[in-house]
mmCIF file of C-alpha atoms in Angstrom:
data_model
loop_
_atom_site.group_PDB
_atom_site.id
_atom_site.type_symbol
_atom_site.label_atom_id
_atom_site.label_comp_id
_atom_site.label_asym_id
_atom_site.label_seq_id
_atom_site.Cartn_x
_atom_site.Cartn_y
_atom_site.Cartn_z
ATOM 1 C CA MET P 245 12.109 20.411 6.306
ATOM 2 C CA TYR P 246 8.865 21.386 7.912
ATOM 3 C CA ALA P 247 10.776 23.429 10.626
ATOM 4 C CA GLU P 248 12.713 25.306 8.028
ATOM 5 C CA ALA P 249 9.386 26.141 6.262
ATOM 6 C CA GLY P 250 8.252 27.905 9.455
ATOM 7 C CA TYR P 251 5.598 25.132 10.720
ATOM 8 C CA ARG P 252 5.360 24.825 14.649
ATOM 9 C CA GLU P 253 7.408 22.135 16.149
ATOM 10 C CA ARG P 254 4.181 20.581 17.745
ATOM 11 C CA ASP P 255 2.447 20.422 14.380
ATOM 12 C CA ILE P 256 5.082 18.553 12.520
ATOM 13 C CA PRO P 257 4.438 14.995 13.424
ATOM 14 C CA GLN P 258 0.825 15.067 12.474
ATOM 15 C CA LEU P 259 1.865 16.703 9.104
ATOM 16 C CA ILE P 260 4.447 14.119 8.515
ATOM 17 C CA PHE P 261 1.898 11.173 9.224
ATOM 18 C CA GLU P 262 -0.802 12.518 7.186
ATOM 19 C CA ASN P 263 1.360 13.997 4.046
ATOM 20 C CA ASN P 264 4.559 11.822 3.935
ATOM 21 C CA LEU P 265 4.125 8.541 5.349
ATOM 22 C CA PHE P 266 2.160 5.744 3.804
ATOM 23 C CA GLY P 267 2.115 1.864 4.395
ATOM 24 C CA ILE P 268 -0.006 -1.087 3.431
ATOM 25 C CA ASP P 269 0.294 -4.906 4.445
ATOM 26 C CA ILE P 270 -1.668 -8.087 4.124
ATOM 27 C CA ASP P 271 -1.231 -8.521 7.947
ATOM 28 C CA LYS P 272 -3.412 -6.782 10.295
ATOM 29 C CA ARG P 273 -0.838 -7.212 13.100
ATOM 30 C CA ALA P 274 1.917 -5.471 11.050
ATOM 31 C CA MET P 275 -0.564 -2.560 10.260
ATOM 32 C CA GLN P 276 -1.404 -2.139 14.037
ATOM 33 C CA LEU P 277 2.283 -2.258 15.246
ATOM 34 C CA ALA P 278 3.336 0.229 12.454
ATOM 35 C CA SER P 279 0.371 2.544 13.704
ATOM 36 C CA PHE P 280 1.524 2.203 17.291
ATOM 37 C CA ALA P 281 5.164 2.850 16.679
ATOM 38 C CA LEU P 282 4.280 6.075 14.856
ATOM 39 C CA MET P 283 2.023 7.191 17.545
ATOM 40 C CA MET P 284 4.675 6.632 20.080
ATOM 41 C CA LYS P 285 7.040 8.552 17.980
ATOM 42 C CA GLY P 286 4.588 11.452 17.775
ATOM 43 C CA GLN P 287 4.206 11.509 21.390
ATOM 44 C CA GLN P 288 7.986 11.511 21.785
ATOM 45 C CA LYS P 289 8.276 14.662 19.555
ATOM 46 C CA ASN P 290 5.132 16.391 21.384
ATOM 47 C CA ARG P 291 4.019 15.326 24.883
ATOM 48 C CA ARG P 292 0.504 16.279 24.075
ATOM 49 C CA PHE P 293 0.361 14.463 20.582
ATOM 50 C CA LEU P 294 -1.833 11.632 21.919
ATOM 51 C CA ARG P 295 -4.501 14.178 23.081
ATOM 52 C CA ARG P 296 -5.217 15.043 19.414
ATOM 53 C CA ALA P 297 -5.066 11.584 18.196
ATOM 54 C CA ASP P 298 -8.832 11.746 17.206
ATOM 55 C CA GLU P 299 -7.733 14.338 14.638
ATOM 56 C CA LEU P 300 -5.077 12.213 13.032
ATOM 57 C CA LYS P 301 -5.577 10.361 9.864
ATOM 58 C CA LEU P 302 -2.883 7.818 9.579
ATOM 59 C CA ASN P 303 -2.230 6.487 6.178
ATOM 60 C CA ILE P 304 -1.452 2.818 7.314
ATOM 61 C CA LEU P 305 -3.778 0.362 6.061
ATOM 62 C CA GLU P 306 -4.396 -3.390 5.905
ATOM 63 C CA PHE P 307 -5.271 -5.002 2.711
ATOM 64 C CA VAL P 308 -8.999 -6.287 2.679
ATOM 65 C CA ASP P 309 -10.558 -8.473 -0.030
ATOM 66 C CA SER P 310 -13.574 -6.883 -1.881
ATOM 67 C CA GLU P 311 -17.064 -7.983 -0.876
ATOM 68 C CA GLU P 312 -20.202 -7.644 -2.985
ATOM 69 C CA ILE P 313 -21.819 -4.081 -2.910
ATOM 70 C CA SER P 314 -25.671 -4.003 -3.354
ATOM 71 C CA GLU P 315 -27.122 -2.309 -6.414
ATOM 72 C CA GLU P 316 -29.179 0.092 -4.238
ATOM 73 C CA ALA P 317 -25.946 1.465 -2.666
ATOM 74 C CA VAL P 318 -24.365 1.742 -5.973
ATOM 75 C CA SER P 319 -27.166 3.532 -7.145
ATOM 76 C CA PHE P 320 -27.081 6.081 -4.324
ATOM 77 C CA LEU P 321 -23.473 6.709 -4.986
ATOM 78 C CA ASN P 322 -24.143 7.327 -8.550
ATOM 79 C CA ASP P 323 -26.176 10.529 -7.663
ATOM 80 C CA TYR P 324 -22.985 11.962 -6.365
ATOM 81 C CA VAL P 325 -20.180 11.032 -8.978
ATOM 82 C CA GLU P 326 -19.861 11.143 -12.620
ATOM 83 C CA ASP P 327 -18.500 7.679 -13.408
ATOM 84 C CA ILE P 328 -19.764 4.687 -11.366
ATOM 85 C CA SER P 329 -17.499 2.043 -13.114
ATOM 86 C CA VAL P 330 -15.002 2.619 -10.475
ATOM 87 C CA VAL P 331 -17.013 0.177 -8.179
ATOM 88 C CA GLU P 332 -16.728 -2.790 -10.332
ATOM 89 C CA GLU P 333 -13.026 -1.872 -11.085
ATOM 90 C CA VAL P 334 -11.860 -1.941 -7.557
ATOM 91 C CA THR P 335 -14.327 -4.853 -6.588
ATOM 92 C CA VAL P 336 -12.684 -6.987 -9.292
ATOM 93 C CA LEU P 337 -9.061 -5.863 -8.621
ATOM 94 C CA PHE P 338 -9.226 -6.625 -4.941
ATOM 95 C CA GLU P 339 -11.175 -9.819 -5.059
ATOM 96 C CA ASN P 340 -8.055 -11.527 -3.655
ATOM 97 C CA ALA P 341 -6.214 -8.600 -2.133
ATOM 98 C CA LYS P 342 -4.973 -10.682 0.928
ATOM 99 C CA GLN P 343 -3.407 -13.048 -1.682
ATOM 100 C CA PHE P 344 -1.628 -10.697 -3.947
ATOM 101 C CA GLY P 345 -0.972 -7.615 -1.965
ATOM 102 C CA SER P 346 1.123 -4.832 -3.395
ATOM 103 C CA LEU P 347 1.601 -6.661 -6.487
ATOM 104 C CA LEU P 348 -1.834 -5.510 -7.632
ATOM 105 C CA VAL P 349 -1.736 -2.615 -10.033
ATOM 106 C CA PRO P 350 -4.759 -0.165 -10.247
ATOM 107 C CA LYS P 351 -5.906 1.095 -13.660
ATOM 108 C CA GLN P 352 -6.198 4.655 -12.780
ATOM 109 C CA THR P 353 -4.212 7.436 -11.168
ATOM 110 C CA ALA P 354 -4.032 8.197 -7.578
ATOM 111 C CA GLY P 355 -6.071 11.450 -8.364
ATOM 112 C CA TYR P 356 -8.782 9.492 -9.808
ATOM 113 C CA TYR P 357 -9.494 7.316 -6.747
ATOM 114 C CA GLN P 358 -8.952 10.579 -4.377
ATOM 115 C CA GLN P 359 -11.893 12.294 -5.802
ATOM 116 C CA TYR P 360 -14.172 9.260 -4.874
ATOM 117 C CA ILE P 361 -12.755 9.191 -1.488
ATOM 118 C CA GLU P 362 -13.426 12.684 -0.707
ATOM 119 C CA VAL P 363 -17.017 12.201 -1.799
ATOM 120 C CA MET P 364 -17.665 9.099 0.391
ATOM 121 C CA GLU P 365 -15.914 10.850 3.306
ATOM 122 C CA SER P 366 -18.286 13.979 3.025
ATOM 123 C CA PHE P 367 -21.285 11.955 3.562
ATOM 124 C CA ASP P 368 -23.003 12.930 6.765
ATOM 125 C CA LEU P 369 -24.819 10.048 8.505
ATOM 126 C CA GLU P 370 -26.689 12.359 10.960
ATOM 127 C CA LYS P 371 -28.365 14.251 8.133
ATOM 128 C CA ALA P 372 -29.415 11.211 6.188
ATOM 129 C CA ASP P 373 -32.636 9.302 6.443
ATOM 130 C CA LEU P 374 -32.538 5.644 7.389
ATOM 131 C CA ILE P 375 -32.511 4.242 3.837
ATOM 132 C CA ASN P 376 -29.715 6.509 2.754
ATOM 133 C CA GLU P 377 -27.971 6.081 6.098
ATOM 134 C CA ALA P 378 -27.903 2.276 5.260
ATOM 135 C CA HIS P 379 -26.280 2.927 1.982
ATOM 136 C CA ILE P 380 -23.648 5.320 3.236
ATOM 137 C CA TYR P 381 -22.794 2.712 5.915
ATOM 138 C CA GLU P 382 -22.343 0.131 3.419
ATOM 139 C CA LEU P 383 -20.531 2.090 1.013
ATOM 140 C CA GLN P 384 -18.041 3.382 3.786
ATOM 141 C CA GLU P 385 -17.570 -0.321 5.122
ATOM 142 C CA LYS P 386 -17.084 -2.032 1.811
ATOM 143 C CA LEU P 387 -16.042 0.510 -0.772
ATOM 144 C CA LEU P 388 -13.857 2.960 0.919
ATOM 145 C CA PRO P 389 -11.326 0.692 1.944
ATOM 146 C CA LEU P 390 -10.947 -0.546 -1.524
ATOM 147 C CA LEU P 391 -10.632 3.062 -2.813
ATOM 148 C CA LYS P 392 -7.911 3.752 -0.063
ATOM 149 C CA GLN P 393 -6.080 0.765 -1.165
ATOM 150 C CA ALA P 394 -6.147 1.754 -4.899
ATOM 151 C CA HIS P 395 -5.138 5.114 -3.996
ATOM 152 C CA ILE P 396 -1.954 4.114 -2.078
ATOM 153 C CA LEU P 397 -1.170 1.536 -4.932
ATOM 154 C CA ALA P 398 -1.472 4.138 -7.644
ATOM 155 C CA THR P 399 0.584 6.873 -5.926
ATOM 156 C CA LYS P 400 4.097 7.536 -6.980
ATOM 157 C CA TYR P 401 6.494 8.003 -4.176
ATOM 158 C CA GLU P 402 10.020 9.447 -3.581
ATOM 159 C CA VAL P 403 11.068 6.560 -1.470
ATOM 160 C CA VAL P 404 9.472 2.818 -1.462
ATOM 161 C CA VAL P 405 10.667 0.600 1.322
ATOM 162 C CA MET P 406 9.680 -3.032 1.512
ATOM 163 C CA ASN P 407 10.569 -6.324 3.114
ATOM 164 C CA PRO P 408 8.984 -8.531 0.509
ATOM 165 C CA PRO P 409 7.875 -12.140 0.726
ATOM 166 C CA TYR P 410 10.525 -14.806 -0.046
ATOM 167 C CA HIS P 411 8.191 -17.372 -1.440
ATOM 168 C CA ASN P 412 8.285 -19.545 -4.638
ATOM 169 C CA LYS P 413 5.883 -22.450 -4.021
ATOM 170 C CA TYR P 414 2.834 -20.981 -5.517
ATOM 171 C CA ASN P 415 -0.822 -22.355 -5.209
ATOM 172 C CA PRO P 416 -2.581 -22.585 -8.266
ATOM 173 C CA MET P 417 -4.293 -18.912 -7.920
ATOM 174 C CA LEU P 418 -1.010 -17.442 -7.341
ATOM 175 C CA LYS P 419 0.738 -19.387 -10.023
ATOM 176 C CA LYS P 420 -1.790 -18.064 -12.486
ATOM 177 C CA PHE P 421 -1.517 -14.266 -11.348
ATOM 178 C CA MET P 422 2.093 -14.515 -11.501
ATOM 179 C CA ASP P 423 2.163 -16.054 -15.163
ATOM 180 C CA LYS P 424 -0.164 -13.298 -16.407
ATOM 181 C CA ASN P 425 1.302 -10.147 -14.483
ATOM 182 C CA TYR P 426 4.846 -11.018 -13.697
ATOM 183 C CA LYS P 427 6.020 -13.650 -16.129
ATOM 184 C CA GLU P 428 9.682 -12.339 -16.378
ATOM 185 C CA TYR P 429 9.878 -11.954 -12.614
ATOM 186 C CA LYS P 430 7.840 -15.025 -11.380
ATOM 187 C CA SER P 431 10.754 -17.319 -10.102
ATOM 188 C CA ASP P 432 10.111 -15.875 -6.604
ATOM 189 C CA LEU P 433 7.759 -13.487 -5.148
ATOM 190 C CA TYR P 434 10.444 -11.100 -3.920
ATOM 191 C CA SER P 435 11.750 -10.695 -7.438
ATOM 192 C CA ALA P 436 8.113 -9.631 -8.602
ATOM 193 C CA PHE P 437 8.130 -7.208 -5.490
ATOM 194 C CA ILE P 438 11.590 -5.757 -6.683
ATOM 195 C CA TYR P 439 10.111 -4.967 -9.988
ATOM 196 C CA ARG P 440 6.688 -3.690 -8.687
ATOM 197 C CA GLY P 441 8.574 -1.422 -6.152
ATOM 198 C CA SER P 442 10.627 0.233 -8.963
ATOM 199 C CA GLN P 443 7.272 1.058 -10.766
ATOM 200 C CA MET P 444 5.831 2.814 -7.554
ATOM 201 C CA ILE P 445 8.849 5.453 -7.467
ATOM 202 C CA LYS P 446 8.929 8.921 -9.087
ATOM 203 C CA GLU P 447 11.751 9.750 -11.238
ATOM 204 C CA ASN P 448 15.050 9.980 -9.244
ATOM 205 C CA GLY P 449 13.177 8.319 -6.407
ATOM 206 C CA PHE P 450 14.663 5.470 -4.317
ATOM 207 C CA GLU P 451 13.584 1.972 -3.706
ATOM 208 C CA GLY P 452 15.086 0.089 -0.629
ATOM 209 C CA MET P 453 14.642 -3.573 0.007
ATOM 210 C CA MET P 454 15.908 -6.532 2.090
ATOM 211 C CA SER P 455 15.722 -9.677 -0.191
ATOM 212 C CA PRO P 456 17.491 -13.027 -0.607
ATOM 213 C CA PHE P 457 20.705 -12.285 -2.690
ATOM 214 C CA THR P 458 19.918 -15.128 -5.179
ATOM 215 C CA TRP P 459 18.666 -12.562 -7.823
ATOM 216 C CA MET P 460 22.288 -11.544 -8.231
ATOM 217 C CA PHE P 461 23.598 -15.007 -9.475
ATOM 218 C CA ILE P 462 21.092 -17.467 -10.588
ATOM 219 C CA SER P 463 19.742 -17.821 -14.178
ATOM 220 C CA SER P 464 16.037 -17.644 -13.291
ATOM 221 C CA HIS P 465 16.528 -14.061 -12.318
ATOM 222 C CA THR P 466 18.382 -13.015 -15.547
ATOM 223 C CA LYS P 467 15.397 -10.722 -16.547
ATOM 224 C CA LEU P 468 15.330 -8.836 -13.392
ATOM 225 C CA ARG P 469 18.997 -8.275 -13.489
ATOM 226 C CA GLU P 470 18.761 -7.028 -16.882
ATOM 227 C CA TYR P 471 15.781 -4.764 -16.029
ATOM 228 C CA LEU P 472 17.508 -3.050 -13.075
ATOM 229 C CA ILE P 473 20.855 -2.534 -14.984
ATOM 230 C CA ASP P 474 19.129 -1.246 -18.062
ATOM 231 C CA ASN P 475 16.478 1.091 -16.049
ATOM 232 C CA HIS P 476 17.868 1.941 -12.697
ATOM 233 C CA SER P 477 21.161 2.732 -10.803
ATOM 234 C CA ILE P 478 22.203 0.756 -7.846
ATOM 235 C CA THR P 479 23.456 3.224 -5.106
ATOM 236 C CA SER P 480 24.024 0.644 -2.337
ATOM 237 C CA LEU P 481 24.079 -3.042 -2.222
ATOM 238 C CA ILE P 482 25.430 -4.890 0.861
ATOM 239 C CA GLN P 483 25.621 -8.732 1.133
ATOM 240 C CA PRO P 484 26.098 -9.554 4.799
ATOM 241 C CA GLU P 485 27.315 -12.899 6.317
ATOM 242 C CA TYR P 486 24.676 -15.624 7.089
ATOM 243 C CA HIS P 487 22.633 -14.607 10.188
ATOM 244 C CA ALA P 488 24.092 -11.199 10.276
ATOM 245 C CA CYS P 489 20.376 -9.872 10.390
ATOM 246 C CA TYR P 490 18.261 -12.722 11.641
ATOM 247 C CA GLU P 491 19.921 -15.022 14.189
ATOM 248 C CA ILE P 492 16.817 -17.496 14.030
ATOM 249 C CA ALA P 493 16.365 -17.322 10.538
ATOM 250 C CA HIS P 494 18.649 -19.151 7.803
ATOM 251 C CA VAL P 495 18.087 -16.586 5.167
ATOM 252 C CA PRO P 496 21.004 -15.232 2.861
ATOM 253 C CA ILE P 497 19.935 -11.586 2.395
ATOM 254 C CA CYS P 498 21.237 -8.475 0.764
#
């Protein structure tokens, strides 16, 4: 599509990575492997791609838990933005980001978080005095990752693809979270992720998932089946034989 629009072939990989591909995971290794795979794909398309790697902004993130941000740093930021309540919002939202991952739902739109990201990325450490430099460093280390997480989770996509966790032995914290936020889809984490993914797509968008096939049959997933039938269309549903995808894992998937 970029080529048809007249863009130079050597520029297209970077355009795709910056404008069209977004990923987020609780596992740092998954984030690193995904980033490496994309960089290799870019090099395959353009032999000089890695020479420009410093200019590239991959939208591949690792979930991080929020940390306390000092009042002084928040006060400094308040001189540059109209509403400082976003700090408390994302700090509370991502208090247990490693636990809940993409099941977390930001309150605002993606554009709302983007304006704060742009402000914080515009700070110039070289032009700041020592005190302000400390504030900027703290904000960029502690607040900026939270804003980027919120932005990715608040964005609506043409396509959402996940391999969600298959898990129903909840610890007390996760059980409380599921009861509060995904009561009708709480029988297994993958069920909640199927629902959550459907909320992240634009109208006429696509959601692609690999999940256990139990949601198609057992009574604890009745609400999920009703939701999908009433609100979406299934364009492809494949139930392979056991071990068709994972030789080492005994997982019946679809």
